[in-house]
PDB file of C-alpha atoms in Angstrom:
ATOM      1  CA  UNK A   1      23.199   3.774  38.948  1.00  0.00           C
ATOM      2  CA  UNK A   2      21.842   0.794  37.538  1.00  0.00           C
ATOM      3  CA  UNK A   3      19.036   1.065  34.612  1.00  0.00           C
ATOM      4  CA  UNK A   4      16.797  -1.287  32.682  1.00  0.00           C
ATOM      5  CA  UNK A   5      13.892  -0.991  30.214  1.00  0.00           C
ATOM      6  CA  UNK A   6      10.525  -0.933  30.827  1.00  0.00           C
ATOM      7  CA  UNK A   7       8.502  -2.450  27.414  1.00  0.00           C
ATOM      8  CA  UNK A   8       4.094  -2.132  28.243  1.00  0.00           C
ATOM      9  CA  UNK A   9       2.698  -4.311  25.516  1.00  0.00           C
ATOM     10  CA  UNK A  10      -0.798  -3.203  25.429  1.00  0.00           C
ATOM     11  CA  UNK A  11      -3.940  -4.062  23.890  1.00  0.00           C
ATOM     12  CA  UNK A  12      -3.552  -0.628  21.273  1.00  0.00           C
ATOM     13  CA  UNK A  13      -0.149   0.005  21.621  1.00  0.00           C
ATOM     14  CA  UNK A  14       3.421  -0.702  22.940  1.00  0.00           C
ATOM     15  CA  UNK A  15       5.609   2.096  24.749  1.00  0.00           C
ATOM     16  CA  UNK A  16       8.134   1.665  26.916  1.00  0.00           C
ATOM     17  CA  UNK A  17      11.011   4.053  28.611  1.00  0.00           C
ATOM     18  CA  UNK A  18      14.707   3.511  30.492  1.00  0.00           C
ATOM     19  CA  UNK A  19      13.691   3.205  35.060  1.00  0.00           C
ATOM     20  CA  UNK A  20      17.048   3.596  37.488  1.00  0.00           C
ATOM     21  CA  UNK A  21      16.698   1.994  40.697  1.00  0.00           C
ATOM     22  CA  UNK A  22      15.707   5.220  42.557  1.00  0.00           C
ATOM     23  CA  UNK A  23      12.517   5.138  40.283  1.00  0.00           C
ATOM     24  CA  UNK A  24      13.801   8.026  37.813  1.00  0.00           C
ATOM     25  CA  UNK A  25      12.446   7.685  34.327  1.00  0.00           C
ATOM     26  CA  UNK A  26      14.077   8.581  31.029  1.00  0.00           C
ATOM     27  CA  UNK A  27      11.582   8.692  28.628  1.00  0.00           C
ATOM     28  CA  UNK A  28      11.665   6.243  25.484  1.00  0.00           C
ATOM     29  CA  UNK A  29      10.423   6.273  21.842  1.00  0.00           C
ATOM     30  CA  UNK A  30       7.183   7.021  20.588  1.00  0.00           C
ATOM     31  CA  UNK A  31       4.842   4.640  21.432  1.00  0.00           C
ATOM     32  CA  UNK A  32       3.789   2.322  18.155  1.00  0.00           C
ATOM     33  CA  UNK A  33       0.875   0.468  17.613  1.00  0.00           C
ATOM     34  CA  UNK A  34       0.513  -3.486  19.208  1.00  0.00           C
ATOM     35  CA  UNK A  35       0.753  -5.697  16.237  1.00  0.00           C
ATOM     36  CA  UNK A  36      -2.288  -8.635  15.659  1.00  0.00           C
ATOM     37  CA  UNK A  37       0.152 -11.216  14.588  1.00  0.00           C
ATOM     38  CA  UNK A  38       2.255 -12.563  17.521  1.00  0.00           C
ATOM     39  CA  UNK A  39       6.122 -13.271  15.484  1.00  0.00           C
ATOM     40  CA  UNK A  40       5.135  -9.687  14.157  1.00  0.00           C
ATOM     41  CA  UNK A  41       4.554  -8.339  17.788  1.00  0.00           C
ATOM     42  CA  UNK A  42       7.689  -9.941  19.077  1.00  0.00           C
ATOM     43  CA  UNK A  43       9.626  -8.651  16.033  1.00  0.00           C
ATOM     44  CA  UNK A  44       7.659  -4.681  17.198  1.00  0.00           C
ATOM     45  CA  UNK A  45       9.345  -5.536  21.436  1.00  0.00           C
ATOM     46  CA  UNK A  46      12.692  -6.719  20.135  1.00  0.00           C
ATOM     47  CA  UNK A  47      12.882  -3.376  18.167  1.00  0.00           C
ATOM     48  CA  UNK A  48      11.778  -1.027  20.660  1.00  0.00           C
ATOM     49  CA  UNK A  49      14.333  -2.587  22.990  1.00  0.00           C
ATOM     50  CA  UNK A  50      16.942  -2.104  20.738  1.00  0.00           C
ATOM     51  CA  UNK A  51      15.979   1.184  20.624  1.00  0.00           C
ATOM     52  CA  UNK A  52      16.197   1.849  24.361  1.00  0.00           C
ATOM     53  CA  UNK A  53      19.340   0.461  24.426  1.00  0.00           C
ATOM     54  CA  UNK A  54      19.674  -1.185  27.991  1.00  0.00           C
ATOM     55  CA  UNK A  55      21.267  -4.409  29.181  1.00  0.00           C
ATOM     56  CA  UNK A  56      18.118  -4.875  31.233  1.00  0.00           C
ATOM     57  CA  UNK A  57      14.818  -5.942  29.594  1.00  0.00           C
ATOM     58  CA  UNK A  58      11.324  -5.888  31.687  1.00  0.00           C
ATOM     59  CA  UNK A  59       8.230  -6.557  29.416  1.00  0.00           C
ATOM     60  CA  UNK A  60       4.893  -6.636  30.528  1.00  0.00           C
ATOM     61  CA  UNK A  61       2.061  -7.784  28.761  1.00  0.00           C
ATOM     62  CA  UNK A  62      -1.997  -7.991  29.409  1.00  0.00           C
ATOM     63  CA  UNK A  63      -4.089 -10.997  29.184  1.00  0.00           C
ATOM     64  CA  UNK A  64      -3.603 -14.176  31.255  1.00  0.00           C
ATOM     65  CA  UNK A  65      -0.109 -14.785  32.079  1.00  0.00           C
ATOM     66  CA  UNK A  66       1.859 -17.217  33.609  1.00  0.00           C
ATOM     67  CA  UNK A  67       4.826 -14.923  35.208  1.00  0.00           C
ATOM     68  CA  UNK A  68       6.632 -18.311  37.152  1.00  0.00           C
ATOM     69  CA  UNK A  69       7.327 -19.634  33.444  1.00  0.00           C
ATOM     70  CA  UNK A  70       7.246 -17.500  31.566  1.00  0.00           C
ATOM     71  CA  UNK A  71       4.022 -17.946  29.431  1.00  0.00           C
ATOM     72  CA  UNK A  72       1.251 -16.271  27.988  1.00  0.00           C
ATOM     73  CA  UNK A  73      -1.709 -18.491  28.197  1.00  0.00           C
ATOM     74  CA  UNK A  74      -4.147 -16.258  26.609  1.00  0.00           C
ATOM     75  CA  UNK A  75      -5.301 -12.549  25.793  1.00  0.00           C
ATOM     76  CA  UNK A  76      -8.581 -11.185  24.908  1.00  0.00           C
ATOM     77  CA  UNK A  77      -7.072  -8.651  23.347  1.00  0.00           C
ATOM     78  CA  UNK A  78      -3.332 -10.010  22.298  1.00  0.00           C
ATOM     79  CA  UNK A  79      -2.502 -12.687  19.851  1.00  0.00           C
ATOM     80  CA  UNK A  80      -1.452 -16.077  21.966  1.00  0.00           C
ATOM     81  CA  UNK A  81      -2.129 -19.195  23.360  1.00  0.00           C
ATOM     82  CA  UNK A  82       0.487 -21.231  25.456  1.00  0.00           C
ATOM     83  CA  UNK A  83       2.999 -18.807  24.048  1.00  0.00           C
ATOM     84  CA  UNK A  84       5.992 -19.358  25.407  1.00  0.00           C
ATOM     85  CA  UNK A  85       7.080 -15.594  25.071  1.00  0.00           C
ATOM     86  CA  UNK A  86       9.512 -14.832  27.939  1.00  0.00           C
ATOM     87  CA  UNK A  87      11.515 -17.471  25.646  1.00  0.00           C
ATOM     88  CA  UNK A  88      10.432 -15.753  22.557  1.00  0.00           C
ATOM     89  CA  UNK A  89      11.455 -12.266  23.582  1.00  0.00           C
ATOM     90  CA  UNK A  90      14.738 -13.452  24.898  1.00  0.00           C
ATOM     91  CA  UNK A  91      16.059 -14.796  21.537  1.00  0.00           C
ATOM     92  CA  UNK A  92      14.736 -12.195  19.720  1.00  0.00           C
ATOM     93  CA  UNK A  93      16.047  -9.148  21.471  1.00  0.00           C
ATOM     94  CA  UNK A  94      19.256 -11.721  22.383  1.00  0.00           C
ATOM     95  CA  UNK A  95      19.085 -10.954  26.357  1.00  0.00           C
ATOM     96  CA  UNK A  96      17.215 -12.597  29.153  1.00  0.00           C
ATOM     97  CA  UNK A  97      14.000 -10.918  29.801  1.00  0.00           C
ATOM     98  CA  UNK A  98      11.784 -10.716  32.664  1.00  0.00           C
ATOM     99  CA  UNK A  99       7.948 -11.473  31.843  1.00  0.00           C
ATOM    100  CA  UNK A 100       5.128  -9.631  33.710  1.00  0.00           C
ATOM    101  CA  UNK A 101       1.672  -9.282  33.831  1.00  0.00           C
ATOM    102  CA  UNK A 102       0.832  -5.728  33.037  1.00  0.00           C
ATOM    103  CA  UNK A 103      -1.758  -4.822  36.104  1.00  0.00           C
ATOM    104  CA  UNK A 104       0.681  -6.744  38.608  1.00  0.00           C
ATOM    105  CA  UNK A 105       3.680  -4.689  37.387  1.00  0.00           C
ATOM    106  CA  UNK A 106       1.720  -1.786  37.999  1.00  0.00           C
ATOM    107  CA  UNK A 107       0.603  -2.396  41.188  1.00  0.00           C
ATOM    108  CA  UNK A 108       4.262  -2.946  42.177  1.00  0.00           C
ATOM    109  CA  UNK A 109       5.491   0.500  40.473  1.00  0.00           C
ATOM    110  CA  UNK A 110       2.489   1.580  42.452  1.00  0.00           C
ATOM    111  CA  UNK A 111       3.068   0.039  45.464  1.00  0.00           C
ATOM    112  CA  UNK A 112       7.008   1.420  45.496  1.00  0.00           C
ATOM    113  CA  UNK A 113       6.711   4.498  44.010  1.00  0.00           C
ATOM    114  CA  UNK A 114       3.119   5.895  43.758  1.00  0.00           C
ATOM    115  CA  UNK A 115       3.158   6.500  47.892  1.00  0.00           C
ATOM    116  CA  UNK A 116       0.817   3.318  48.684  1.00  0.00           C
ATOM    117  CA  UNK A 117       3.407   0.822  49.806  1.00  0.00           C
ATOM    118  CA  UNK A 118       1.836   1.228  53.676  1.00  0.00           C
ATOM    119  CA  UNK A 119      -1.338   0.003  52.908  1.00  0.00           C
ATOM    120  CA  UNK A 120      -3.686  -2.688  51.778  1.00  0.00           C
ATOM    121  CA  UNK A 121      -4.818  -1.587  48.143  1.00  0.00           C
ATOM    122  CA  UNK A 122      -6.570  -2.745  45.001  1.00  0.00           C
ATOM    123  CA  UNK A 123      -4.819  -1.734  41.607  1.00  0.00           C
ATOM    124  CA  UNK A 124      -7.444  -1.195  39.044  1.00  0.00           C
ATOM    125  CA  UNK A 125      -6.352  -0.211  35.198  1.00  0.00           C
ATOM    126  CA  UNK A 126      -8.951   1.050  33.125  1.00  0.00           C
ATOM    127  CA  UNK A 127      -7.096   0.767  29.517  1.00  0.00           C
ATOM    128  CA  UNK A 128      -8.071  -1.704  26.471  1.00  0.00           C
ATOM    129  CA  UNK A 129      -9.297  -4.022  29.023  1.00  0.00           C
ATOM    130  CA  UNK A 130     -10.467  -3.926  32.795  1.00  0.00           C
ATOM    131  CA  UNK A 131      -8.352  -5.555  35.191  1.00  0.00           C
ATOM    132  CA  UNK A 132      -7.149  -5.590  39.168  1.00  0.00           C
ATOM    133  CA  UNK A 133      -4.927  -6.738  42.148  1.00  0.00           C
ATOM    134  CA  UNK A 134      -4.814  -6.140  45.522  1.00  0.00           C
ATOM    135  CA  UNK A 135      -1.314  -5.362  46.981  1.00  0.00           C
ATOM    136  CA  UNK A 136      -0.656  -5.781  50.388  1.00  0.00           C
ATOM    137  CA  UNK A 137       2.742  -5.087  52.485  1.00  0.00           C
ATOM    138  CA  UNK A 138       3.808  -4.048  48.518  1.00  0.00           C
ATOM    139  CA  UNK A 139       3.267  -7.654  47.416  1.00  0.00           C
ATOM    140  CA  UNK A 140       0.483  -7.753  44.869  1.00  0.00           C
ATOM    141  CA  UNK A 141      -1.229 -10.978  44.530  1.00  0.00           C
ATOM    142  CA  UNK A 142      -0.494 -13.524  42.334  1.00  0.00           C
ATOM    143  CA  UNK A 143      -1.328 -15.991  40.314  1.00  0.00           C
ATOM    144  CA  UNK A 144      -2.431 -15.998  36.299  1.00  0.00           C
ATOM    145  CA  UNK A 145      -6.169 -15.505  36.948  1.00  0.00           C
ATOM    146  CA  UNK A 146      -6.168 -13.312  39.972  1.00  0.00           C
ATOM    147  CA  UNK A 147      -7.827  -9.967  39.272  1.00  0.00           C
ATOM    148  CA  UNK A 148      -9.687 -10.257  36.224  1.00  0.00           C
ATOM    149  CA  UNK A 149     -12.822  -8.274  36.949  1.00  0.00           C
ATOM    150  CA  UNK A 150     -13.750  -7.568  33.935  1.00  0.00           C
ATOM    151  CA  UNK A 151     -14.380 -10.920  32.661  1.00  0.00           C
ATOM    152  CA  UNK A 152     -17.908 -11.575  34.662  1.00  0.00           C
ATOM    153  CA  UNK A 153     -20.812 -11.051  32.292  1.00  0.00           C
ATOM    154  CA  UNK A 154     -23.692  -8.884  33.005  1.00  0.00           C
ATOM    155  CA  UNK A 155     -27.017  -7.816  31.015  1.00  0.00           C
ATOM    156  CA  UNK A 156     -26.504  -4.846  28.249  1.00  0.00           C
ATOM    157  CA  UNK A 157     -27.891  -1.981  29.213  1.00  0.00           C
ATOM    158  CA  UNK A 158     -28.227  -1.288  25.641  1.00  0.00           C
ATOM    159  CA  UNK A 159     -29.872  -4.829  25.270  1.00  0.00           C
ATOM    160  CA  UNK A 160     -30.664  -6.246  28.804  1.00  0.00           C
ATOM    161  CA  UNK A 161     -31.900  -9.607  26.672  1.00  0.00           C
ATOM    162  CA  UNK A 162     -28.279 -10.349  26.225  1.00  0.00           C
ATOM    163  CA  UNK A 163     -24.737 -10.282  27.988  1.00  0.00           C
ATOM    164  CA  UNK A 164     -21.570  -8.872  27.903  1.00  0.00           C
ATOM    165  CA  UNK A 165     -18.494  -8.563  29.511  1.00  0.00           C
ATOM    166  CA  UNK A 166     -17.544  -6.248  32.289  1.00  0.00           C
ATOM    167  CA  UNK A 167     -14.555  -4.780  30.599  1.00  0.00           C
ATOM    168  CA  UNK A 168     -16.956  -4.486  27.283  1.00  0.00           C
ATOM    169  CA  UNK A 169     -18.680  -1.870  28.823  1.00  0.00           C
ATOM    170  CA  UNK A 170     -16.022  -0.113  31.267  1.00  0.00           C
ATOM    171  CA  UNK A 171     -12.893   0.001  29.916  1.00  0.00           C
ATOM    172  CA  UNK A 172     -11.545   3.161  27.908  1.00  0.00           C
ATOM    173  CA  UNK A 173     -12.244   0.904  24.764  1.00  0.00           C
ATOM    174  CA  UNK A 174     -15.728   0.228  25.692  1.00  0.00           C
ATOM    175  CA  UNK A 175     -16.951   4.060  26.698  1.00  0.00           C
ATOM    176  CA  UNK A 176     -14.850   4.729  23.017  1.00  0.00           C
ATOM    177  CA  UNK A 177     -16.813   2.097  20.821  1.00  0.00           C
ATOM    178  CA  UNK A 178     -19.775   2.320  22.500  1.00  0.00           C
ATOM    179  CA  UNK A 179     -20.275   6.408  22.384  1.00  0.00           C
ATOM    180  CA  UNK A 180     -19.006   5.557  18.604  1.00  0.00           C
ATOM    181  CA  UNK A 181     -21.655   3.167  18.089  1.00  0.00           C
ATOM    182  CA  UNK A 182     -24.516   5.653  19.130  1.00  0.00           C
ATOM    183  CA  UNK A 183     -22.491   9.084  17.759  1.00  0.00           C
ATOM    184  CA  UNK A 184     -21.521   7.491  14.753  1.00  0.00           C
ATOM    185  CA  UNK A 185     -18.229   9.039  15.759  1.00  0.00           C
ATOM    186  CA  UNK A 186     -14.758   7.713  15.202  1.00  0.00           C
ATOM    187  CA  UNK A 187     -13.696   4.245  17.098  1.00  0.00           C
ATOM    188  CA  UNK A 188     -10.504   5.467  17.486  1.00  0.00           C
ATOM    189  CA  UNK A 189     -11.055   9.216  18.569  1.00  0.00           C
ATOM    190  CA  UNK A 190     -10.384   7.949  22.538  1.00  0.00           C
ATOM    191  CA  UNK A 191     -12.366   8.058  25.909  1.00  0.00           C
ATOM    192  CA  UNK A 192     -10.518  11.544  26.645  1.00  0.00           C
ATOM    193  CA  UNK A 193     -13.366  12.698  23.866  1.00  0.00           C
ATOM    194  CA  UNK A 194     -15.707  11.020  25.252  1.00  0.00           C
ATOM    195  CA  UNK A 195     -15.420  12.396  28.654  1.00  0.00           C
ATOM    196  CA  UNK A 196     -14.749  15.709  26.781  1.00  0.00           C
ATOM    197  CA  UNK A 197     -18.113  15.899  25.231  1.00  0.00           C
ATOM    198  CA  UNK A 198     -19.368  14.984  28.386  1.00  0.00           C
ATOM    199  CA  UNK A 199     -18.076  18.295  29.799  1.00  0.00           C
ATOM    200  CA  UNK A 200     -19.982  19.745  26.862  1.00  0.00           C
ATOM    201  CA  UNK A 201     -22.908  18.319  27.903  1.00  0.00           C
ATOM    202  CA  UNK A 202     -23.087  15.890  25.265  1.00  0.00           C
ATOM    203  CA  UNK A 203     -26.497  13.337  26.406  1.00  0.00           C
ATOM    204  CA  UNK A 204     -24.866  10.604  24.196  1.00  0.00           C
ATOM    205  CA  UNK A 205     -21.664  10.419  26.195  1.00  0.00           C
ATOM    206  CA  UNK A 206     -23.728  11.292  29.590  1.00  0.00           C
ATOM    207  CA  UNK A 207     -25.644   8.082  28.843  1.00  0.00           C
ATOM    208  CA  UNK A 208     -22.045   5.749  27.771  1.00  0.00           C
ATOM    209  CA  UNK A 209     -20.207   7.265  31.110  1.00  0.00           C
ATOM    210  CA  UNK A 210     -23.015   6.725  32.827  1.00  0.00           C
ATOM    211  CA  UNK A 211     -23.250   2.746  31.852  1.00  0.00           C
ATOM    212  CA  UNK A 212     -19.174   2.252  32.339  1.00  0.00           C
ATOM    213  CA  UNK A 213     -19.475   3.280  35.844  1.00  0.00           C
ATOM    214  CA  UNK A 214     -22.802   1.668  36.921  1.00  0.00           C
ATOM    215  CA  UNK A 215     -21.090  -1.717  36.059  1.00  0.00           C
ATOM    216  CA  UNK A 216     -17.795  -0.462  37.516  1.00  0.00           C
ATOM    217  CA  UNK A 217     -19.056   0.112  40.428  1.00  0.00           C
ATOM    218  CA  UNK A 218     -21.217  -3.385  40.769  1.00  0.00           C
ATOM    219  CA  UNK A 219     -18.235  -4.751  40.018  1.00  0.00           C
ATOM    220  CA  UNK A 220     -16.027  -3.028  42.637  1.00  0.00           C
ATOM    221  CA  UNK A 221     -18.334  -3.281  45.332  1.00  0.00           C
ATOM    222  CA  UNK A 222     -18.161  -7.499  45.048  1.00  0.00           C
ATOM    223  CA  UNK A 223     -14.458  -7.047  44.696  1.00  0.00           C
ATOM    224  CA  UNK A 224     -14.052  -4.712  47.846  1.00  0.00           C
ATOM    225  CA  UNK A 225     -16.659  -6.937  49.490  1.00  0.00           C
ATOM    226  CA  UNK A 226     -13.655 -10.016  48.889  1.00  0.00           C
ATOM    227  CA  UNK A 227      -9.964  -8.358  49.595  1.00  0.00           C
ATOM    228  CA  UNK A 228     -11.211  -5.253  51.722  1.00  0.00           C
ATOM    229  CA  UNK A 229      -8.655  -2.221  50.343  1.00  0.00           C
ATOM    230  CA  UNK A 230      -8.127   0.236  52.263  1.00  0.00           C
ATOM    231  CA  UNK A 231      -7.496   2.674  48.893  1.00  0.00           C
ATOM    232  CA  UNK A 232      -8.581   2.324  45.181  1.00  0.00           C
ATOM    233  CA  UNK A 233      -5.790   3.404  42.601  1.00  0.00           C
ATOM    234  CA  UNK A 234      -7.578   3.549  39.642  1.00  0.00           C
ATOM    235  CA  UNK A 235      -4.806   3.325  36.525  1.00  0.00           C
ATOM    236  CA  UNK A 236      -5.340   3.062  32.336  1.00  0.00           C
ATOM    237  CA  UNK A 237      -5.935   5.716  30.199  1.00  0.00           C
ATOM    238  CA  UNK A 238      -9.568   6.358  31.674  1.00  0.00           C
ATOM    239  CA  UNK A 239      -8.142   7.032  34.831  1.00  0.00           C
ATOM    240  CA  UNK A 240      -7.100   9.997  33.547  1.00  0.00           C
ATOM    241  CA  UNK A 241     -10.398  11.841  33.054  1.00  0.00           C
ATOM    242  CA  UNK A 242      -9.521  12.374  36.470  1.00  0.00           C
ATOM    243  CA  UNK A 243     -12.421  14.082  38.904  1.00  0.00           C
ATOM    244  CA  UNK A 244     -14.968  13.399  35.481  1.00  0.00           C
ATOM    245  CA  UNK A 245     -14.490   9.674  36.581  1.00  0.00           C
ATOM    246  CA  UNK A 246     -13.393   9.380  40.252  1.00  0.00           C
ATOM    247  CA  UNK A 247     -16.756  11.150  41.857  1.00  0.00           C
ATOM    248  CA  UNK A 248     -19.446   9.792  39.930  1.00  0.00           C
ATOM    249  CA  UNK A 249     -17.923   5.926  40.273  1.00  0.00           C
ATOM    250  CA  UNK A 250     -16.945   6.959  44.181  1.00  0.00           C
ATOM    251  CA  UNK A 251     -20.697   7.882  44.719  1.00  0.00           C
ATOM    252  CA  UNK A 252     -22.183   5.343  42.924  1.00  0.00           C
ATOM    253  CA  UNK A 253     -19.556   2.571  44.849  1.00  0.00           C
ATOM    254  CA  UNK A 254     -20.301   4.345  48.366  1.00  0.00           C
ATOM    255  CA  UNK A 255     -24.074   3.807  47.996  1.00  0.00           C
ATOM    256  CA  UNK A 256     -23.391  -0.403  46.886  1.00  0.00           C
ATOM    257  CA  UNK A 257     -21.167  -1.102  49.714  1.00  0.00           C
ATOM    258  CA  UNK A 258     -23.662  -1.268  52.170  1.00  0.00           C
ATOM    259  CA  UNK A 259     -22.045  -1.831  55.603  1.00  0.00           C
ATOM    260  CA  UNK A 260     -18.896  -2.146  54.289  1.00  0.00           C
ATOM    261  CA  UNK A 261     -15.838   0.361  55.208  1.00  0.00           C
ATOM    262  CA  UNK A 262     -15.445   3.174  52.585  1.00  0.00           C
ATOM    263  CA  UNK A 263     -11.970   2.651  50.713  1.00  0.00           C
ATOM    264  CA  UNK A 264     -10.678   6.130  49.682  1.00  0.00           C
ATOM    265  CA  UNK A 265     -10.841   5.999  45.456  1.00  0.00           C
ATOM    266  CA  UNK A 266      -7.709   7.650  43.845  1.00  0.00           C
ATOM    267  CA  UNK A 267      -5.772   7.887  40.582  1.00  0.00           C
ATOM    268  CA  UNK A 268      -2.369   6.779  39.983  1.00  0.00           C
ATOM    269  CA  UNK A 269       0.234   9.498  40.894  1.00  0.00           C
ATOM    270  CA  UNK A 270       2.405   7.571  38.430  1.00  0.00           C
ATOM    271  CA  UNK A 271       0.064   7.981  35.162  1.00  0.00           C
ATOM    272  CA  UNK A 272       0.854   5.749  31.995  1.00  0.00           C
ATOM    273  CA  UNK A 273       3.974   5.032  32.646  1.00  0.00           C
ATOM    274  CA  UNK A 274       2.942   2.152  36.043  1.00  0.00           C
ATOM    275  CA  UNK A 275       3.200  -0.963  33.991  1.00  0.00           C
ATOM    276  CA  UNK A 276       6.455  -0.066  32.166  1.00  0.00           C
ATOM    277  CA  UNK A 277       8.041   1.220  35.477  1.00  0.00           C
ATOM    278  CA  UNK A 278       6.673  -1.905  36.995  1.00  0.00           C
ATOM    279  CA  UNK A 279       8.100  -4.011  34.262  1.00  0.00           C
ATOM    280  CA  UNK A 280      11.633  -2.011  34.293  1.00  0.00           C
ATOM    281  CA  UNK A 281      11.917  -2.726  37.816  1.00  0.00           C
ATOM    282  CA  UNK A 282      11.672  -6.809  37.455  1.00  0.00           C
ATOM    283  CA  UNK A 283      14.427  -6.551  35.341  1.00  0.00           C
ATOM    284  CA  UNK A 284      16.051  -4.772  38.327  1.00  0.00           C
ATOM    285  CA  UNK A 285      15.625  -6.737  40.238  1.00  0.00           C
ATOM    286  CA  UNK A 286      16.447  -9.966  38.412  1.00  0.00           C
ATOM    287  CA  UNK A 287      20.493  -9.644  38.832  1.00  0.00           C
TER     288      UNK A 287
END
């Protein structure tokens, strides 16, 4: 059966893993940390793909991307502007490549493996960033700017005189620096600690938890309010606090919407691996 690799090019790190067409994974390498210099991160993709050793390339990368040709326009948290990287990553690995935005090739692992392909849903990863697309008929949107929900400013809770970004206070980064911030814990211990010392009872982390969902859940009541999902698949490395995260944001997001039908709020039966899978499978399908 035919196989390709998957290549995730996060805002922290880069993993990726070997996807047949029937969805199986074979797991890759360790996952190594995402370079600040962009010839250094392309030089970082082109080895891991050696590594995985497949005819087949998929990468997928965040920011704003430009999947028709093959550009990276820009990335909050990735070095580039106008990078022509599909190009890049081609000569450098010396095989065509398919370029993907990481969200949308999640929400099409998601939509063809993670049992929501029947219904109208909204794919939101909670990782380095905060970012969406709604999928319908197994299509997600597209379209370089569609989904970025975590760019909108709101007032600080910490200081409502100024603003900040969405994904600055909802993303697993945010509830990490922020609880880091106020602990005068590590940066890089993780939101898994976070939400641990929640479970400890911890007020600090009570209080950052408590901030990244209030502003999730403003900001997913607008976006419900706009492409009316039927489910929530909430992806990223916060997803995966699990029930810590899912019934405080669902409550909070049931008591915004108003009118509005209830969308059912769920994590991603496929875990960390979506965006790689998703990425693997353009590749697939590129013959």
């Amino acid at each position: 059966m035919r196989r390709a690799a998957g290549i995730d090019v996060g805002g922290t790190t880069i993993k990726g893993l070997r996807l047949d067409a029937s969805g199986r994974r074979f797991p890759g390498p360790v996952p190594v940390p995402t370079p600040t210099d962009e010839a250094a991160l392309v030089d970082a993709v082109a080895a891991l793909a050696r590594e995985l050793g497949e005819p087949r390339v998929g990468v997928c990368v965040a920011g704003i991307v430009d999947e028709t040709r093959g550009v990276a326009l820009s990335g909050s948290n990735l070095p580039w502007r106008d990078s022509p990287l599909r190009e890049r990553l081609s000569d450098a690995i010396g095989a065509p490549v398919a370029l993907g935005h990481d969200v949308r090739c999640g929400a099409r692992a998601e939509a063809r493996w993670g049992g929501h392909g029947g219904v109208r849903f909204l794919y939101v990863n909670l990782g380095t960033g905060v970012s969406a697309v709604t999928v319908t008929d197994g299509e997600p949107a597209s379209g370089p700017w569609h989904g970025e929900i975590g760019q909108p400013l709101v007032p600080d809770p910490a200081d409502p005189t100024s603003l900040v970004s969405i994904e600055r206070l909802a993303s697993a980064e945010a509830v990490t620096r922020r609880y880091a911030d106020r602990s005068g814990g590590l940066p890089s211990a993780g939101a898994d600690v976070v939400f641990g010392r929640l479970a400890q009872g911890d007020p600090v982390a009570a209080a950052v938890v408590n901030e990244a969902v209030s502003a999730l859940a403003q900001c997913l009541a607008f976006t419900v309010a706009a492409t009316a999902p039927e489910v929530i698949v909430l992806a990223g490395g916060m997803a995966q606090a699990g029930s810590a995260l899912v019934e405080p944001l669902s409550g909070r997001l049931e008591s915004l919407l108003g009118i509005l039908p209830r969308p059912r709020l769920v994590v991603s039966r496929l875990g960390p691996d979506a965006e790689a899978m998703g990425a693997a499978a353009l590749a697939l399908s590129a013959d």
